mmCIF file of C-alpha atoms in Angstrom:
data_model
loop_
_atom_site.group_PDB
_atom_site.id
_atom_site.type_symbol
_atom_site.label_atom_id
_atom_site.label_comp_id
_atom_site.label_asym_id
_atom_site.label_seq_id
_atom_site.Cartn_x
_atom_site.Cartn_y
_atom_site.Cartn_z
ATOM 1 C CA UNK V 1 100.035 77.721 158.836
ATOM 2 C CA UNK V 2 97.538 79.564 156.769
ATOM 3 C CA UNK V 3 98.595 82.133 154.258
ATOM 4 C CA UNK V 4 97.038 85.592 154.428
ATOM 5 C CA UNK V 5 94.202 86.242 152.068
ATOM 6 C CA UNK V 6 95.182 88.121 148.949
ATOM 7 C CA UNK V 7 94.008 91.683 148.518
ATOM 8 C CA UNK V 8 90.637 92.370 147.043
ATOM 9 C CA UNK V 9 90.313 92.844 143.306
ATOM 10 C CA UNK V 10 87.363 95.220 143.659
ATOM 11 C CA UNK V 11 88.603 98.826 143.773
ATOM 12 C CA UNK V 12 87.524 100.913 146.730
ATOM 13 C CA UNK V 13 85.178 103.700 145.745
ATOM 14 C CA UNK V 14 86.463 107.039 146.982
ATOM 15 C CA UNK V 15 83.989 109.189 145.056
ATOM 16 C CA UNK V 16 82.572 110.510 148.344
ATOM 17 C CA UNK V 17 85.793 112.527 148.728
ATOM 18 C CA UNK V 18 84.933 114.736 145.767
ATOM 19 C CA UNK V 19 81.358 115.240 146.981
ATOM 20 C CA UNK V 20 82.503 115.949 150.536
ATOM 21 C CA UNK V 21 85.105 118.449 149.378
ATOM 22 C CA UNK V 22 82.584 120.275 147.172
ATOM 23 C CA UNK V 23 79.949 120.421 149.911
ATOM 24 C CA UNK V 24 82.512 121.543 152.478
ATOM 25 C CA UNK V 25 83.858 124.205 150.115
ATOM 26 C CA UNK V 26 80.390 125.605 149.440
ATOM 27 C CA UNK V 27 79.346 125.610 153.105
ATOM 28 C CA UNK V 28 82.710 127.060 154.196
ATOM 29 C CA UNK V 29 82.490 129.884 151.657
ATOM 30 C CA UNK V 30 79.035 130.905 152.849
ATOM 31 C CA UNK V 31 79.957 130.443 156.526
ATOM 32 C CA UNK V 32 83.171 132.457 156.124
ATOM 33 C CA UNK V 33 81.239 135.321 154.539
ATOM 34 C CA UNK V 34 78.603 135.310 157.284
ATOM 35 C CA UNK V 35 81.185 134.969 160.069
ATOM 36 C CA UNK V 36 83.371 137.631 158.471
ATOM 37 C CA UNK V 37 80.510 140.127 158.354
ATOM 38 C CA UNK V 38 79.257 139.374 161.865
ATOM 39 C CA UNK V 39 82.314 138.479 163.957
ATOM 40 C CA UNK V 40 85.289 139.698 161.956
ATOM 41 C CA UNK V 41 87.579 138.573 159.190
ATOM 42 C CA UNK V 42 90.036 136.832 161.518
ATOM 43 C CA UNK V 43 87.202 134.504 162.496
ATOM 44 C CA UNK V 44 86.364 134.009 158.811
ATOM 45 C CA UNK V 45 89.930 132.848 158.209
ATOM 46 C CA UNK V 46 89.457 130.422 161.116
ATOM 47 C CA UNK V 47 86.416 128.993 159.337
ATOM 48 C CA UNK V 48 88.364 128.502 156.124
ATOM 49 C CA UNK V 49 91.363 126.959 157.891
ATOM 50 C CA UNK V 50 89.085 124.649 159.891
ATOM 51 C CA UNK V 51 87.294 123.517 156.737
ATOM 52 C CA UNK V 52 90.641 122.833 155.056
ATOM 53 C CA UNK V 53 91.842 120.815 158.070
ATOM 54 C CA UNK V 54 88.688 118.674 158.129
ATOM 55 C CA UNK V 55 88.824 118.100 154.379
ATOM 56 C CA UNK V 56 92.484 117.100 154.539
ATOM 57 C CA UNK V 57 91.809 114.741 157.456
ATOM 58 C CA UNK V 58 88.928 112.983 155.696
ATOM 59 C CA UNK V 59 90.842 112.679 152.428
ATOM 60 C CA UNK V 60 93.900 111.201 154.147
ATOM 61 C CA UNK V 61 91.732 108.796 156.156
ATOM 62 C CA UNK V 62 89.806 107.671 153.086
ATOM 63 C CA UNK V 63 92.959 107.024 151.092
ATOM 64 C CA UNK V 64 94.696 105.167 153.947
ATOM 65 C CA UNK V 65 91.653 102.981 154.687
ATOM 66 C CA UNK V 66 91.193 102.175 150.983
ATOM 67 C CA UNK V 67 94.895 101.316 150.711
ATOM 68 C CA UNK V 68 94.629 99.022 153.745
ATOM 69 C CA UNK V 69 91.519 97.407 152.281
ATOM 70 C CA UNK V 70 93.287 96.697 149.015
ATOM 71 C CA UNK V 71 95.928 94.776 150.926
ATOM 72 C CA UNK V 72 93.460 92.832 153.058
ATOM 73 C CA UNK V 73 89.957 93.646 154.297
ATOM 74 C CA UNK V 74 90.925 92.840 157.872
ATOM 75 C CA UNK V 75 93.343 95.797 157.889
ATOM 76 C CA UNK V 76 90.614 98.433 157.419
ATOM 77 C CA UNK V 77 89.511 98.696 161.058
ATOM 78 C CA UNK V 78 93.051 99.032 162.448
ATOM 79 C CA UNK V 79 93.811 101.591 159.723
ATOM 80 C CA UNK V 80 90.674 103.594 160.568
ATOM 81 C CA UNK V 81 91.350 103.532 164.303
ATOM 82 C CA UNK V 82 95.016 104.381 163.777
ATOM 83 C CA UNK V 83 94.153 107.312 161.536
ATOM 84 C CA UNK V 84 91.610 108.578 164.073
ATOM 85 C CA UNK V 85 94.295 108.506 166.775
ATOM 86 C CA UNK V 86 96.860 110.263 164.559
ATOM 87 C CA UNK V 87 94.347 112.917 163.481
ATOM 88 C CA UNK V 88 93.349 113.615 167.086
ATOM 89 C CA UNK V 89 96.993 114.065 168.063
ATOM 90 C CA UNK V 90 97.652 116.373 165.105
ATOM 91 C CA UNK V 91 94.516 118.441 165.773
ATOM 92 C CA UNK V 92 95.318 118.849 169.454
ATOM 93 C CA UNK V 93 98.897 119.814 168.594
ATOM 94 C CA UNK V 94 97.733 122.381 166.022
ATOM 95 C CA UNK V 95 95.187 123.923 168.396
ATOM 96 C CA UNK V 96 97.720 123.985 171.227
ATOM 97 C CA UNK V 97 100.405 125.553 169.024
ATOM 98 C CA UNK V 98 98.189 128.496 168.076
ATOM 99 C CA UNK V 99 98.584 131.501 170.368
ATOM 100 C CA UNK V 100 95.494 132.401 172.393
ATOM 101 C CA UNK V 101 95.387 135.952 171.068
ATOM 102 C CA UNK V 102 96.848 135.264 167.637
ATOM 103 C CA UNK V 103 95.590 136.175 164.200
ATOM 104 C CA UNK V 104 93.575 132.933 164.069
ATOM 105 C CA UNK V 105 90.771 132.422 166.568
ATOM 106 C CA UNK V 106 91.199 128.950 168.101
ATOM 107 C CA UNK V 107 87.593 128.719 169.257
ATOM 108 C CA UNK V 108 86.233 129.445 165.774
ATOM 109 C CA UNK V 109 88.689 126.947 164.291
ATOM 110 C CA UNK V 110 87.659 124.282 166.818
ATOM 111 C CA UNK V 111 83.934 124.791 166.214
ATOM 112 C CA UNK V 112 84.518 124.708 162.466
ATOM 113 C CA UNK V 113 86.307 121.379 162.815
ATOM 114 C CA UNK V 114 83.389 119.966 164.819
ATOM 115 C CA UNK V 115 80.758 121.212 162.369
ATOM 116 C CA UNK V 116 82.889 120.136 159.399
ATOM 117 C CA UNK V 117 83.314 116.628 160.795
ATOM 118 C CA UNK V 118 79.544 116.359 161.267
ATOM 119 C CA UNK V 119 79.018 117.656 157.731
ATOM 120 C CA UNK V 120 81.474 115.124 156.281
ATOM 121 C CA UNK V 121 79.818 112.359 158.308
ATOM 122 C CA UNK V 122 76.454 113.351 156.842
ATOM 123 C CA UNK V 123 77.891 113.298 153.325
ATOM 124 C CA UNK V 124 79.356 109.831 153.929
ATOM 125 C CA UNK V 125 76.095 108.527 155.392
ATOM 126 C CA UNK V 126 74.097 109.760 152.418
ATOM 127 C CA UNK V 127 76.702 108.348 150.036
ATOM 128 C CA UNK V 128 76.503 104.917 151.673
ATOM 129 C CA UNK V 129 72.705 104.906 151.918
ATOM 130 C CA UNK V 130 72.227 105.766 148.240
ATOM 131 C CA UNK V 131 74.631 103.127 146.854
ATOM 132 C CA UNK V 132 73.303 99.781 145.676
ATOM 133 C CA UNK V 133 74.404 97.039 148.033
ATOM 134 C CA UNK V 134 74.961 93.659 146.423
ATOM 135 C CA UNK V 135 75.013 90.619 148.640
ATOM 136 C CA UNK V 136 76.133 88.529 145.703
ATOM 137 C CA UNK V 137 78.054 89.537 142.613
ATOM 138 C CA UNK V 138 75.563 90.932 140.090
ATOM 139 C CA UNK V 139 75.352 89.230 136.708
ATOM 140 C CA UNK V 140 77.144 90.711 133.728
ATOM 141 C CA UNK V 141 75.045 93.138 131.672
ATOM 142 C CA UNK V 142 73.547 91.735 128.443
ATOM 143 C CA UNK V 143 76.066 91.610 125.623
ATOM 144 C CA UNK V 144 79.078 91.494 127.927
ATOM 145 C CA UNK V 145 78.750 87.940 129.189
ATOM 146 C CA UNK V 146 79.977 84.806 127.518
ATOM 147 C CA UNK V 147 78.371 84.340 124.156
ATOM 148 C CA UNK V 148 76.881 81.141 122.841
ATOM 149 C CA UNK V 149 79.106 79.049 120.554
ATOM 150 C CA UNK V 150 78.859 79.763 116.855
ATOM 151 C CA UNK V 151 76.467 77.502 114.912
ATOM 152 C CA UNK V 152 78.299 74.574 113.446
ATOM 153 C CA UNK V 153 81.261 75.033 115.796
ATOM 154 C CA UNK V 154 82.535 72.425 118.153
ATOM 155 C CA UNK V 155 80.321 71.657 121.118
ATOM 156 C CA UNK V 156 81.897 71.982 124.537
ATOM 157 C CA UNK V 157 81.070 70.128 127.677
ATOM 158 C CA UNK V 158 80.675 72.689 130.385
#
């Protein structure tokens, strides 16, 4: 029997969550103002609720996938697919639970979720494309590596 590989020591970088939340907040604020002035304030609330739903979904997915990756890299795909399934079920349940003629417009909320998911995907793509990708572990910066032995000290055989 082979033992499972230990978790990775390299922390997962979740800094895209902050960027995605800031971009989504800025776009949602402008979109809510425009939608509120053109279609009505109930639709503007739908934009804000949709943006909050998308942000919450991406944050939860990012945290769960990073947690699974810390345990073992092979768990990331099942975690991502499982989270996608759970999020779809939750979104369909939320949209179905809203009354058709309620205070929150379901169509505006649904379109906001679609646009927000595309926006978050764009933020993630740019985040990945602008990160340095190392195929091997980079060397330690100067001054942080192992120093040479002190003059006159005992010689070591490497």
